Structures are given as C-alpha cells and as structure tokens.
JSON list of C-alpha atoms in Angstrom, two decimals:
[
{"chain": "R", "resi": 30, "resn": "MET", "atom": "CA", "xyz": [-9.95, 100.48, 4.02]},
{"chain": "R", "resi": 31, "resn": "GLN", "atom": "CA", "xyz": [-6.82, 102.58, 3.81]},
{"chain": "R", "resi": 32, "resn": "ARG", "atom": "CA", "xyz": [-6.62, 105.07, 0.96]},
{"chain": "R", "resi": 33, "resn": "LEU", "atom": "CA", "xyz": [-4.36, 104.20, -1.93]},
{"chain": "R", "resi": 34, "resn": "THR", "atom": "CA", "xyz": [-1.00, 105.83, -1.48]},
{"chain": "R", "resi": 35, "resn": "PRO", "atom": "CA", "xyz": [-0.05, 108.60, -3.90]},
{"chain": "R", "resi": 36, "resn": "GLN", "atom": "CA", "xyz": [3.02, 106.51, -4.77]},
{"chain": "R", "resi": 37, "resn": "LEU", "atom": "CA", "xyz": [0.86, 103.62, -5.96]},
{"chain": "R", "resi": 38, "resn": "LYS", "atom": "CA", "xyz": [-1.22, 105.92, -8.15]},
{"chain": "R", "resi": 39, "resn": "ASP", "atom": "CA", "xyz": [1.97, 107.43, -9.53]},
{"chain": "R", "resi": 40, "resn": "ASP", "atom": "CA", "xyz": [3.39, 103.96, -10.23]},
{"chain": "R", "resi": 41, "resn": "VAL", "atom": "CA", "xyz": [0.26, 102.94, -12.15]},
{"chain": "R", "resi": 42, "resn": "ALA", "atom": "CA", "xyz": [0.29, 106.20, -14.13]},
{"chain": "R", "resi": 43, "resn": "GLU", "atom": "CA", "xyz": [4.00, 105.87, -14.95]},
{"chain": "R", "resi": 44, "resn": "LEU", "atom": "CA", "xyz": [3.74, 102.22, -16.04]},
{"chain": "R", "resi": 45, "resn": "SER", "atom": "CA", "xyz": [0.63, 102.90, -18.12]},
{"chain": "R", "resi": 46, "resn": "LYS", "atom": "CA", "xyz": [2.26, 105.74, -20.08]},
{"chain": "R", "resi": 47, "resn": "ARG", "atom": "CA", "xyz": [5.38, 103.81, -20.99]},
{"chain": "R", "resi": 48, "resn": "GLN", "atom": "CA", "xyz": [5.88, 102.80, -24.59]},
{"chain": "R", "resi": 49, "resn": "ASP", "atom": "CA", "xyz": [8.79, 100.42, -23.93]},
{"chain": "R", "resi": 50, "resn": "VAL", "atom": "CA", "xyz": [6.95, 97.84, -21.82]},
{"chain": "R", "resi": 51, "resn": "PRO", "atom": "CA", "xyz": [7.99, 94.29, -22.87]},
{"chain": "R", "resi": 52, "resn": "GLN", "atom": "CA", "xyz": [5.30, 92.50, -24.85]},
{"chain": "R", "resi": 53, "resn": "GLU", "atom": "CA", "xyz": [4.96, 89.82, -22.19]},
{"chain": "R", "resi": 54, "resn": "LEU", "atom": "CA", "xyz": [3.87, 92.49, -19.68]},
{"chain": "R", "resi": 55, "resn": "ARG", "atom": "CA", "xyz": [1.68, 94.57, -21.98]},
{"chain": "R", "resi": 56, "resn": "GLU", "atom": "CA", "xyz": [-1.65, 92.97, -21.05]},
{"chain": "R", "resi": 57, "resn": "THR", "atom": "CA", "xyz": [-0.92, 93.36, -17.35]},
{"chain": "R", "resi": 58, "resn": "VAL", "atom": "CA", "xyz": [0.15, 96.99, -17.67]},
{"chain": "R", "resi": 59, "resn": "ASP", "atom": "CA", "xyz": [-2.95, 97.75, -19.75]},
{"chain": "R", "resi": 60, "resn": "GLN", "atom": "CA", "xyz": [-5.13, 96.28, -16.98]},
{"chain": "R", "resi": 61, "resn": "LEU", "atom": "CA", "xyz": [-3.68, 98.42, -14.18]},
{"chain": "R", "resi": 62, "resn": "PRO", "atom": "CA", "xyz": [-5.68, 101.66, -14.82]},
{"chain": "R", "resi": 63, "resn": "SER", "atom": "CA", "xyz": [-9.00, 99.75, -14.99]},
{"chain": "R", "resi": 64, "resn": "THR", "atom": "CA", "xyz": [-8.26, 98.00, -11.72]},
{"chain": "R", "resi": 65, "resn": "LEU", "atom": "CA", "xyz": [-7.27, 101.32, -10.13]},
{"chain": "R", "resi": 66, "resn": "ARG", "atom": "CA", "xyz": [-10.59, 102.85, -11.21]},
{"chain": "R", "resi": 67, "resn": "MET", "atom": "CA", "xyz": [-12.47, 99.95, -9.61]},
{"chain": "R", "resi": 68, "resn": "VAL", "atom": "CA", "xyz": [-10.58, 100.44, -6.36]},
{"chain": "R", "resi": 69, "resn": "GLU", "atom": "CA", "xyz": [-11.38, 104.15, -6.32]},
{"chain": "R", "resi": 70, "resn": "ASP", "atom": "CA", "xyz": [-15.03, 103.68, -7.31]},
{"chain": "R", "resi": 71, "resn": "PRO", "atom": "CA", "xyz": [-17.26, 103.94, -4.20]},
{"chain": "R", "resi": 72, "resn": "LYS", "atom": "CA", "xyz": [-19.74, 101.63, -5.93]},
{"chain": "R", "resi": 73, "resn": "THR", "atom": "CA", "xyz": [-17.22, 98.77, -5.81]},
{"chain": "R", "resi": 74, "resn": "PRO", "atom": "CA", "xyz": [-17.95, 96.65, -2.69]},
{"chain": "R", "resi": 75, "resn": "LEU", "atom": "CA", "xyz": [-15.43, 97.25, 0.08]},
{"chain": "R", "resi": 76, "resn": "GLN", "atom": "CA", "xyz": [-14.21, 93.65, 0.19]},
{"chain": "R", "resi": 77, "resn": "ASP", "atom": "CA", "xyz": [-13.52, 93.75, -3.55]},
{"chain": "R", "resi": 78, "resn": "ARG", "atom": "CA", "xyz": [-11.69, 97.06, -3.24]},
{"chain": "R", "resi": 79, "resn": "VAL", "atom": "CA", "xyz": [-9.40, 95.62, -0.56]},
{"chain": "R", "resi": 80, "resn": "VAL", "atom": "CA", "xyz": [-8.49, 92.60, -2.70]},
{"chain": "R", "resi": 81, "resn": "LEU", "atom": "CA", "xyz": [-7.98, 94.69, -5.84]},
{"chain": "R", "resi": 82, "resn": "ALA", "atom": "CA", "xyz": [-5.83, 97.26, -4.05]},
{"chain": "R", "resi": 83, "resn": "LYS", "atom": "CA", "xyz": [-3.52, 94.56, -2.69]},
{"chain": "R", "resi": 84, "resn": "SER", "atom": "CA", "xyz": [-3.28, 92.91, -6.11]},
{"chain": "R", "resi": 85, "resn": "LEU", "atom": "CA", "xyz": [-2.51, 96.25, -7.73]},
{"chain": "R", "resi": 86, "resn": "GLN", "atom": "CA", "xyz": [0.20, 97.04, -5.22]},
{"chain": "R", "resi": 87, "resn": "GLN", "atom": "CA", "xyz": [1.85, 93.63, -5.61]},
{"chain": "R", "resi": 88, "resn": "LEU", "atom": "CA", "xyz": [1.75, 93.82, -9.40]},
{"chain": "R", "resi": 89, "resn": "THR", "atom": "CA", "xyz": [3.49, 97.20, -9.55]},
{"chain": "R", "resi": 90, "resn": "VAL", "atom": "CA", "xyz": [6.30, 95.81, -7.39]},
{"chain": "R", "resi": 91, "resn": "VAL", "atom": "CA", "xyz": [6.64, 92.60, -9.39]},
{"chain": "R", "resi": 92, "resn": "LEU", "atom": "CA", "xyz": [6.51, 94.28, -12.81]},
{"chain": "R", "resi": 93, "resn": "ARG", "atom": "CA", "xyz": [9.57, 96.30, -11.89]},
{"chain": "R", "resi": 94, "resn": "LEU", "atom": "CA", "xyz": [11.26, 93.17, -10.55]},
{"chain": "R", "resi": 95, "resn": "ILE", "atom": "CA", "xyz": [10.61, 91.31, -13.82]},
{"chain": "R", "resi": 96, "resn": "GLU", "atom": "CA", "xyz": [12.23, 94.14, -15.76]},
{"chain": "R", "resi": 97, "resn": "ASP", "atom": "CA", "xyz": [15.23, 94.35, -13.43]},
{"chain": "R", "resi": 98, "resn": "PRO", "atom": "CA", "xyz": [18.31, 92.96, -15.23]},
{"chain": "R", "resi": 99, "resn": "LYS", "atom": "CA", "xyz": [19.46, 91.50, -11.89]},
{"chain": "R", "resi": 100, "resn": "THR", "atom": "CA", "xyz": [16.46, 89.16, -11.91]},
{"chain": "R", "resi": 101, "resn": "SER", "atom": "CA", "xyz": [17.48, 85.79, -13.37]},
{"chain": "R", "resi": 102, "resn": "PRO", "atom": "CA", "xyz": [15.58, 84.36, -16.37]},
{"chain": "R", "resi": 103, "resn": "LYS", "atom": "CA", "xyz": [14.31, 81.50, -14.18]},
{"chain": "R", "resi": 104, "resn": "GLU", "atom": "CA", "xyz": [12.98, 83.90, -11.52]},
{"chain": "R", "resi": 105, "resn": "ARG", "atom": "CA", "xyz": [11.44, 86.12, -14.20]},
{"chain": "R", "resi": 106, "resn": "GLU", "atom": "CA", "xyz": [9.59, 83.18, -15.77]},
{"chain": "R", "resi": 107, "resn": "ALA", "atom": "CA", "xyz": [8.30, 82.03, -12.38]},
{"chain": "R", "resi": 108, "resn": "LEU", "atom": "CA", "xyz": [6.92, 85.51, -11.68]},
{"chain": "R", "resi": 109, "resn": "LEU", "atom": "CA", "xyz": [5.32, 85.73, -15.12]},
{"chain": "R", "resi": 110, "resn": "ARG", "atom": "CA", "xyz": [3.57, 82.40, -14.55]},
{"chain": "R", "resi": 111, "resn": "VAL", "atom": "CA", "xyz": [1.67, 84.03, -11.67]},
{"chain": "R", "resi": 112, "resn": "VAL", "atom": "CA", "xyz": [1.30, 87.52, -13.16]},
{"chain": "R", "resi": 113, "resn": "ARG", "atom": "CA", "xyz": [-0.61, 86.13, -16.16]},
{"chain": "R", "resi": 114, "resn": "PRO", "atom": "CA", "xyz": [-3.45, 84.43, -14.25]},
{"chain": "R", "resi": 115, "resn": "LEU", "atom": "CA", "xyz": [-3.68, 87.31, -11.79]},
{"chain": "R", "resi": 116, "resn": "THR", "atom": "CA", "xyz": [-4.17, 89.65, -14.74]},
{"chain": "R", "resi": 117, "resn": "SER", "atom": "CA", "xyz": [-6.87, 87.33, -16.12]},
{"chain": "R", "resi": 118, "resn": "SER", "atom": "CA", "xyz": [-8.68, 87.27, -12.78]},
{"chain": "R", "resi": 119, "resn": "LEU", "atom": "CA", "xyz": [-8.66, 91.08, -12.62]},
{"chain": "R", "resi": 120, "resn": "ARG", "atom": "CA", "xyz": [-10.13, 91.29, -16.13]},
{"chain": "R", "resi": 121, "resn": "ILE", "atom": "CA", "xyz": [-12.88, 88.83, -15.20]},
{"chain": "R", "resi": 122, "resn": "ILE", "atom": "CA", "xyz": [-13.69, 90.74, -11.99]},
{"chain": "R", "resi": 123, "resn": "GLU", "atom": "CA", "xyz": [-13.99, 93.96, -13.97]},
{"chain": "R", "resi": 124, "resn": "LYS", "atom": "CA", "xyz": [-16.52, 92.37, -16.36]},
{"chain": "R", "resi": 125, "resn": "THR", "atom": "CA", "xyz": [-18.52, 90.44, -13.73]},
{"chain": "R", "resi": 126, "resn": "PRO", "atom": "CA", "xyz": [-21.43, 91.84, -11.66]},
{"chain": "R", "resi": 127, "resn": "PRO", "atom": "CA", "xyz": [-20.51, 92.30, -7.96]},
{"chain": "R", "resi": 128, "resn": "GLU", "atom": "CA", "xyz": [-22.86, 89.53, -6.80]},
{"chain": "R", "resi": 129, "resn": "GLN", "atom": "CA", "xyz": [-21.06, 86.99, -9.04]},
{"chain": "R", "resi": 130, "resn": "ARG", "atom": "CA", "xyz": [-17.45, 88.02, -8.34]},
{"chain": "R", "resi": 131, "resn": "LYS", "atom": "CA", "xyz": [-16.70, 86.00, -5.20]},
{"chain": "R", "resi": 132, "resn": "PRO", "atom": "CA", "xyz": [-14.85, 83.07, -6.87]},
{"chain": "R", "resi": 133, "resn": "TYR", "atom": "CA", "xyz": [-12.73, 85.46, -8.90]},
{"chain": "R", "resi": 134, "resn": "THR", "atom": "CA", "xyz": [-11.86, 87.81, -6.04]},
{"chain": "R", "resi": 135, "resn": "ALA", "atom": "CA", "xyz": [-10.91, 84.78, -3.93]},
{"chain": "R", "resi": 136, "resn": "CYS", "atom": "CA", "xyz": [-8.66, 83.64, -6.76]},
{"chain": "R", "resi": 137, "resn": "ALA", "atom": "CA", "xyz": [-7.10, 87.10, -7.17]},
{"chain": "R", "resi": 138, "resn": "ARG", "atom": "CA", "xyz": [-6.49, 87.33, -3.42]},
{"chain": "R", "resi": 139, "resn": "GLN", "atom": "CA", "xyz": [-4.72, 83.96, -3.39]},
{"chain": "R", "resi": 140, "resn": "LEU", "atom": "CA", "xyz": [-2.66, 84.66, -6.50]},
{"chain": "R", "resi": 141, "resn": "THR", "atom": "CA", "xyz": [-1.51, 87.93, -4.92]},
{"chain": "R", "resi": 142, "resn": "VAL", "atom": "CA", "xyz": [-0.25, 85.97, -1.90]},
{"chain": "R", "resi": 143, "resn": "VAL", "atom": "CA", "xyz": [1.48, 83.49, -4.21]},
{"chain": "R", "resi": 144, "resn": "LEU", "atom": "CA", "xyz": [3.11, 86.27, -6.19]},
{"chain": "R", "resi": 145, "resn": "ARG", "atom": "CA", "xyz": [4.57, 87.65, -2.98]},
{"chain": "R", "resi": 146, "resn": "LEU", "atom": "CA", "xyz": [5.87, 84.19, -2.03]},
{"chain": "R", "resi": 147, "resn": "ILE", "atom": "CA", "xyz": [7.39, 83.58, -5.47]},
{"chain": "R", "resi": 148, "resn": "GLU", "atom": "CA", "xyz": [9.38, 86.82, -5.25]},
{"chain": "R", "resi": 149, "resn": "ASP", "atom": "CA", "xyz": [10.47, 86.11, -1.65]},
{"chain": "R", "resi": 150, "resn": "PRO", "atom": "CA", "xyz": [13.97, 84.55, -1.58]},
{"chain": "R", "resi": 151, "resn": "LYS", "atom": "CA", "xyz": [13.03, 82.81, 1.69]},
{"chain": "R", "resi": 152, "resn": "THR", "atom": "CA", "xyz": [10.50, 80.62, -0.14]},
{"chain": "R", "resi": 153, "resn": "SER", "atom": "CA", "xyz": [12.09, 77.20, -0.67]},
{"chain": "R", "resi": 154, "resn": "PRO", "atom": "CA", "xyz": [12.47, 75.84, -4.22]},
{"chain": "R", "resi": 155, "resn": "LYS", "atom": "CA", "xyz": [10.18, 72.91, -3.36]},
{"chain": "R", "resi": 156, "resn": "GLU", "atom": "CA", "xyz": [7.41, 75.18, -2.08]},
{"chain": "R", "resi": 157, "resn": "ARG", "atom": "CA", "xyz": [7.80, 77.48, -5.07]},
{"chain": "R", "resi": 158, "resn": "GLU", "atom": "CA", "xyz": [7.49, 74.56, -7.48]},
{"chain": "R", "resi": 159, "resn": "ALA", "atom": "CA", "xyz": [4.46, 73.17, -5.60]},
{"chain": "R", "resi": 160, "resn": "LEU", "atom": "CA", "xyz": [2.73, 76.55, -5.91]},
{"chain": "R", "resi": 161, "resn": "LEU", "atom": "CA", "xyz": [3.51, 76.81, -9.62]},
{"chain": "R", "resi": 162, "resn": "ARG", "atom": "CA", "xyz": [2.17, 73.30, -10.28]},
{"chain": "R", "resi": 163, "resn": "VAL", "atom": "CA", "xyz": [-1.25, 74.46, -9.04]},
{"chain": "R", "resi": 164, "resn": "VAL", "atom": "CA", "xyz": [-1.01, 77.89, -10.68]},
{"chain": "R", "resi": 165, "resn": "ARG", "atom": "CA", "xyz": [-0.70, 76.14, -14.05]},
{"chain": "R", "resi": 166, "resn": "PRO", "atom": "CA", "xyz": [-4.23, 74.58, -14.09]},
{"chain": "R", "resi": 167, "resn": "LEU", "atom": "CA", "xyz": [-5.62, 77.68, -12.40]},
{"chain": "R", "resi": 168, "resn": "THR", "atom": "CA", "xyz": [-4.33, 79.67, -15.37]},
{"chain": "R", "resi": 169, "resn": "SER", "atom": "CA", "xyz": [-6.06, 77.27, -17.78]},
{"chain": "R", "resi": 170, "resn": "SER", "atom": "CA", "xyz": [-9.31, 77.57, -15.83]},
{"chain": "R", "resi": 171, "resn": "LEU", "atom": "CA", "xyz": [-9.22, 81.37, -15.92]},
{"chain": "R", "resi": 172, "resn": "GLN", "atom": "CA", "xyz": [-8.43, 81.48, -19.62]},
{"chain": "R", "resi": 173, "resn": "ILE", "atom": "CA", "xyz": [-11.30, 79.11, -20.38]},
{"chain": "R", "resi": 174, "resn": "ILE", "atom": "CA", "xyz": [-13.66, 81.20, -18.22]},
{"chain": "R", "resi": 175, "resn": "GLU", "atom": "CA", "xyz": [-12.70, 84.36, -20.13]},
{"chain": "R", "resi": 176, "resn": "LYS", "atom": "CA", "xyz": [-13.77, 82.69, -23.38]},
{"chain": "R", "resi": 177, "resn": "THR", "atom": "CA", "xyz": [-16.93, 81.05, -22.00]},
{"chain": "R", "resi": 178, "resn": "PRO", "atom": "CA", "xyz": [-20.37, 82.73, -21.77]},
{"chain": "R", "resi": 179, "resn": "PRO", "atom": "CA", "xyz": [-21.38, 83.37, -18.12]},
{"chain": "R", "resi": 180, "resn": "GLU", "atom": "CA", "xyz": [-24.25, 80.86, -18.27]},
{"chain": "R", "resi": 181, "resn": "GLN", "atom": "CA", "xyz": [-21.80, 78.06, -19.22]},
{"chain": "R", "resi": 182, "resn": "ARG", "atom": "CA", "xyz": [-19.08, 78.81, -16.67]},
{"chain": "R", "resi": 183, "resn": "LYS", "atom": "CA", "xyz": [-20.37, 76.76, -13.72]},
{"chain": "R", "resi": 184, "resn": "PRO", "atom": "CA", "xyz": [-18.04, 73.72, -14.00]},
{"chain": "R", "resi": 185, "resn": "TYR", "atom": "CA", "xyz": [-15.02, 75.93, -14.64]},
{"chain": "R", "resi": 186, "resn": "THR", "atom": "CA", "xyz": [-15.89, 78.15, -11.69]},
{"chain": "R", "resi": 187, "resn": "ALA", "atom": "CA", "xyz": [-16.05, 74.99, -9.54]},
{"chain": "R", "resi": 188, "resn": "SER", "atom": "CA", "xyz": [-12.56, 74.02, -10.72]},
{"chain": "R", "resi": 189, "resn": "LEU", "atom": "CA", "xyz": [-11.32, 77.55, -10.02]},
{"chain": "R", "resi": 190, "resn": "LEU", "atom": "CA", "xyz": [-12.71, 77.50, -6.48]},
{"chain": "R", "resi": 191, "resn": "GLN", "atom": "CA", "xyz": [-11.18, 74.13, -5.65]},
{"chain": "R", "resi": 192, "resn": "LEU", "atom": "CA", "xyz": [-7.79, 74.97, -7.13]},
{"chain": "R", "resi": 193, "resn": "THR", "atom": "CA", "xyz": [-7.81, 78.21, -5.15]},
{"chain": "R", "resi": 194, "resn": "VAL", "atom": "CA", "xyz": [-8.39, 76.20, -1.96]},
{"chain": "R", "resi": 195, "resn": "VAL", "atom": "CA", "xyz": [-5.49, 73.88, -2.81]},
{"chain": "R", "resi": 196, "resn": "LEU", "atom": "CA", "xyz": [-3.22, 76.83, -3.55]},
{"chain": "R", "resi": 197, "resn": "ARG", "atom": "CA", "xyz": [-4.09, 78.36, -0.17]},
{"chain": "R", "resi": 198, "resn": "LEU", "atom": "CA", "xyz": [-3.34, 75.09, 1.61]},
{"chain": "R", "resi": 199, "resn": "ILE", "atom": "CA", "xyz": [0.01, 74.70, -0.15]},
{"chain": "R", "resi": 200, "resn": "GLU", "atom": "CA", "xyz": [1.18, 78.12, 1.03]},
{"chain": "R", "resi": 201, "resn": "ASP", "atom": "CA", "xyz": [-0.17, 77.53, 4.56]},
{"chain": "R", "resi": 202, "resn": "PRO", "atom": "CA", "xyz": [2.79, 76.98, 6.95]},
{"chain": "R", "resi": 203, "resn": "LYS", "atom": "CA", "xyz": [0.68, 74.39, 8.80]},
{"chain": "R", "resi": 204, "resn": "THR", "atom": "CA", "xyz": [0.67, 72.14, 5.72]},
{"chain": "R", "resi": 205, "resn": "SER", "atom": "CA", "xyz": [3.46, 69.56, 5.94]},
{"chain": "R", "resi": 206, "resn": "PRO", "atom": "CA", "xyz": [5.82, 68.91, 3.01]},
{"chain": "R", "resi": 207, "resn": "GLU", "atom": "CA", "xyz": [4.23, 65.46, 2.60]},
{"chain": "R", "resi": 208, "resn": "GLN", "atom": "CA", "xyz": [0.72, 66.94, 2.45]},
{"chain": "R", "resi": 209, "resn": "ARG", "atom": "CA", "xyz": [1.93, 69.58, 0.00]},
{"chain": "R", "resi": 210, "resn": "GLU", "atom": "CA", "xyz": [3.26, 66.89, -2.31]},
{"chain": "R", "resi": 211, "resn": "GLU", "atom": "CA", "xyz": [0.03, 64.88, -2.05]},
{"chain": "R", "resi": 212, "resn": "LEU", "atom": "CA", "xyz": [-2.02, 67.97, -2.90]},
{"chain": "R", "resi": 213, "resn": "THR", "atom": "CA", "xyz": [-0.01, 68.71, -6.03]},
{"chain": "R", "resi": 214, "resn": "ARG", "atom": "CA", "xyz": [-0.42, 65.09, -7.14]},
{"chain": "R", "resi": 215, "resn": "ALA", "atom": "CA", "xyz": [-4.18, 65.22, -6.49]},
{"chain": "R", "resi": 216, "resn": "VAL", "atom": "CA", "xyz": [-4.51, 68.27, -8.76]},
{"chain": "R", "resi": 217, "resn": "GLN", "atom": "CA", "xyz": [-2.99, 66.60, -11.82]},
{"chain": "R", "resi": 218, "resn": "PRO", "atom": "CA", "xyz": [-6.07, 64.81, -13.32]},
{"chain": "R", "resi": 219, "resn": "LEU", "atom": "CA", "xyz": [-8.04, 68.07, -13.31]},
{"chain": "R", "resi": 220, "resn": "ALA", "atom": "CA", "xyz": [-4.95, 69.92, -14.57]},
{"chain": "R", "resi": 221, "resn": "ARG", "atom": "CA", "xyz": [-4.65, 67.59, -17.57]},
{"chain": "R", "resi": 222, "resn": "THR", "atom": "CA", "xyz": [-8.34, 67.99, -18.40]},
{"chain": "R", "resi": 223, "resn": "LEU", "atom": "CA", "xyz": [-8.22, 71.79, -18.29]},
{"chain": "R", "resi": 224, "resn": "THR", "atom": "CA", "xyz": [-5.05, 71.88, -20.39]},
{"chain": "R", "resi": 225, "resn": "LYS", "atom": "CA", "xyz": [-6.70, 69.76, -23.09]},
{"chain": "R", "resi": 226, "resn": "ILE", "atom": "CA", "xyz": [-9.87, 71.89, -23.06]},
{"chain": "R", "resi": 227, "resn": "GLU", "atom": "CA", "xyz": [-7.79, 75.05, -23.41]},
{"chain": "R", "resi": 228, "resn": "ASN", "atom": "CA", "xyz": [-5.81, 73.61, -26.34]},
{"chain": "R", "resi": 229, "resn": "PRO", "atom": "CA", "xyz": [-7.39, 74.89, -29.61]},
{"chain": "R", "resi": 230, "resn": "LYS", "atom": "CA", "xyz": [-6.23, 71.69, -31.36]},
{"chain": "R", "resi": 231, "resn": "THR", "atom": "CA", "xyz": [-8.48, 69.50, -29.20]},
{"chain": "R", "resi": 232, "resn": "PRO", "atom": "CA", "xyz": [-11.33, 68.12, -31.37]},
{"chain": "R", "resi": 233, "resn": "PRO", "atom": "CA", "xyz": [-14.83, 69.45, -30.48]},
{"chain": "R", "resi": 234, "resn": "GLU", "atom": "CA", "xyz": [-16.14, 65.98, -29.55]},
{"chain": "R", "resi": 235, "resn": "GLU", "atom": "CA", "xyz": [-13.25, 65.37, -27.16]},
{"chain": "R", "resi": 236, "resn": "ARG", "atom": "CA", "xyz": [-13.65, 68.87, -25.70]},
{"chain": "R", "resi": 237, "resn": "ARG", "atom": "CA", "xyz": [-17.31, 68.14, -24.92]},
{"chain": "R", "resi": 238, "resn": "ASP", "atom": "CA", "xyz": [-16.35, 64.95, -23.07]},
{"chain": "R", "resi": 239, "resn": "LEU", "atom": "CA", "xyz": [-13.59, 66.76, -21.20]},
{"chain": "R", "resi": 240, "resn": "THR", "atom": "CA", "xyz": [-15.93, 69.60, -20.24]},
{"chain": "R", "resi": 241, "resn": "ALA", "atom": "CA", "xyz": [-18.37, 67.09, -18.80]},
{"chain": "R", "resi": 242, "resn": "ALA", "atom": "CA", "xyz": [-15.53, 65.72, -16.65]},
{"chain": "R", "resi": 243, "resn": "VAL", "atom": "CA", "xyz": [-14.56, 69.05, -15.07]},
{"chain": "R", "resi": 244, "resn": "GLN", "atom": "CA", "xyz": [-17.25, 69.15, -12.36]},
{"chain": "R", "resi": 245, "resn": "PRO", "atom": "CA", "xyz": [-16.78, 65.48, -11.24]},
{"chain": "R", "resi": 246, "resn": "GLN", "atom": "CA", "xyz": [-13.01, 65.93, -11.16]},
{"chain": "R", "resi": 247, "resn": "SER", "atom": "CA", "xyz": [-13.39, 69.15, -9.13]},
{"chain": "R", "resi": 248, "resn": "ASP", "atom": "CA", "xyz": [-15.61, 67.27, -6.66]},
{"chain": "R", "resi": 249, "resn": "GLU", "atom": "CA", "xyz": [-13.09, 64.44, -6.50]},
{"chain": "R", "resi": 250, "resn": "LEU", "atom": "CA", "xyz": [-10.29, 66.93, -5.83]},
{"chain": "R", "resi": 251, "resn": "ALA", "atom": "CA", "xyz": [-12.36, 68.43, -3.00]},
{"chain": "R", "resi": 252, "resn": "ASP", "atom": "CA", "xyz": [-12.78, 64.95, -1.47]},
{"chain": "R", "resi": 253, "resn": "GLU", "atom": "CA", "xyz": [-9.07, 64.17, -1.80]},
{"chain": "R", "resi": 254, "resn": "THR", "atom": "CA", "xyz": [-8.19, 67.54, -0.27]},
{"chain": "R", "resi": 255, "resn": "ARG", "atom": "CA", "xyz": [-10.31, 66.74, 2.78]},
{"chain": "R", "resi": 256, "resn": "GLU", "atom": "CA", "xyz": [-8.64, 63.33, 3.09]},
{"chain": "R", "resi": 257, "resn": "ILE", "atom": "CA", "xyz": [-5.17, 64.87, 2.91]},
{"chain": "R", "resi": 258, "resn": "VAL", "atom": "CA", "xyz": [-5.56, 67.84, 5.26]},
{"chain": "R", "resi": 259, "resn": "GLY", "atom": "CA", "xyz": [-9.00, 67.53, 6.84]},
{"chain": "R", "resi": 260, "resn": "SER", "atom": "CA", "xyz": [-11.65, 70.20, 6.27]},
{"chain": "R", "resi": 261, "resn": "PRO", "atom": "CA", "xyz": [-9.95, 73.29, 4.79]},
{"chain": "R", "resi": 262, "resn": "PRO", "atom": "CA", "xyz": [-10.71, 76.58, 6.56]},
{"chain": "R", "resi": 263, "resn": "PRO", "atom": "CA", "xyz": [-13.10, 78.88, 4.68]},
{"chain": "R", "resi": 264, "resn": "GLY", "atom": "CA", "xyz": [-11.51, 81.09, 2.01]}
]
C-alpha cells in the first residue's frame, strides 16, 4: 500500500481544526482524524487500510466541493446523500473488530466509488438517480446497524451486503440501462421496510414485524438480482 501523501494528512488536519464547518458536514469532519489513525495503524489489516485511505481521500475532495459556492444546491444535496452513509460506515468500521468488518468495508469501498461518480459531470442524470435510489436504503440500513447491538445485526448486515452488490452492479458499465432500472425497482420493497424500521414513529409491534421481514426480503432481492444480471461477480 502506498503511503498517505503529506497533502492528505494536511487536508485532514486543516479540516479538523476549522470552527466554521457547516453543521451538515460536522459529523463527517469529526470522523476524519479517527479514520486517518486507523489507516496509519500497522495493526489495521492491509485491505482495510486501503479501503479507508481511498475513502478518506475522496471525502476530503468532496467536502471542499460541497462548500464551493460554484456547486449548485442540487449537486450539493446529491453529494451529501452519499457522504452521510459513507461517514456511518467509517464509524461502524472503527467500532467493529477486524474479523467482523468485511460487510462494512465492502460498503465503504462501494460508497467511495459512488461518491466519485456523483461528483463526475460525465455521469448521466439517469445513472446518478439510479445510484441515489439505492444509496437511500443503504443509508437506512447503516443507521439502523449503528443503533443495534452487534448480536442483533444479522438481518441488517444481510440487507447491507445485498444493497452493496446492487449498487456495484448499477455503476458497472456492463449493466444495461434496462437492467439498471430493473435493479432499482427490485430494491424498493426492502427500501420501504428499512425506512419504516428507521422511523422512530413506527410502533414497536410493527417494527418487530418489519424486522422479521428484512432477511427474507434481502434473500428475495438476491434472487431477483441474479435473474436480472446473472450471478454478480464477487465483491
């Protein structure tokens, strides 16, 4: 693995010391030093360090882009919709033992790719919207995982893994526009379930029923994904 550039370390230090960071970016900026320490820690597995370093680098670029007055409100909101779950995934990785991190590092790796695509003006509006439609339930899944004890996370981790696969397929140039549209439609039942679980106004009895539906819906999404594109390549 290449060493972190001095510029990246300087960027993290500069962002972390600032007092004028917009509130919507505060959580992300606060996470940067912890992620940097993980990257520099020789005890962090190499594959995790590679993923975290790339995420860190992309975030420092995008945070400046979000603050740039030349960035339109619509572009800023699209970037924020990916920055938030990426920040959540980094927090989870930090608090998770190395042997249990794989789903979350896979998610962080994919969200980093998506963040790069969202900021790229060459990405078509249709592809950008397809990506964001899958990022939305992925965000719900991550936020639920953060609030759930590790021993109760299994169904949510399954949803996270499958949504990560779908996100990877949507950004894959080999995926046709028709397949991309089918994939975003296939995600919606699971997306609705996760949104309702995440909603604090959902009654406890309904939340229990919804939680029980997460694993079957994740399995169903995996089956539909195979029908749409064949067997996805390993993540």
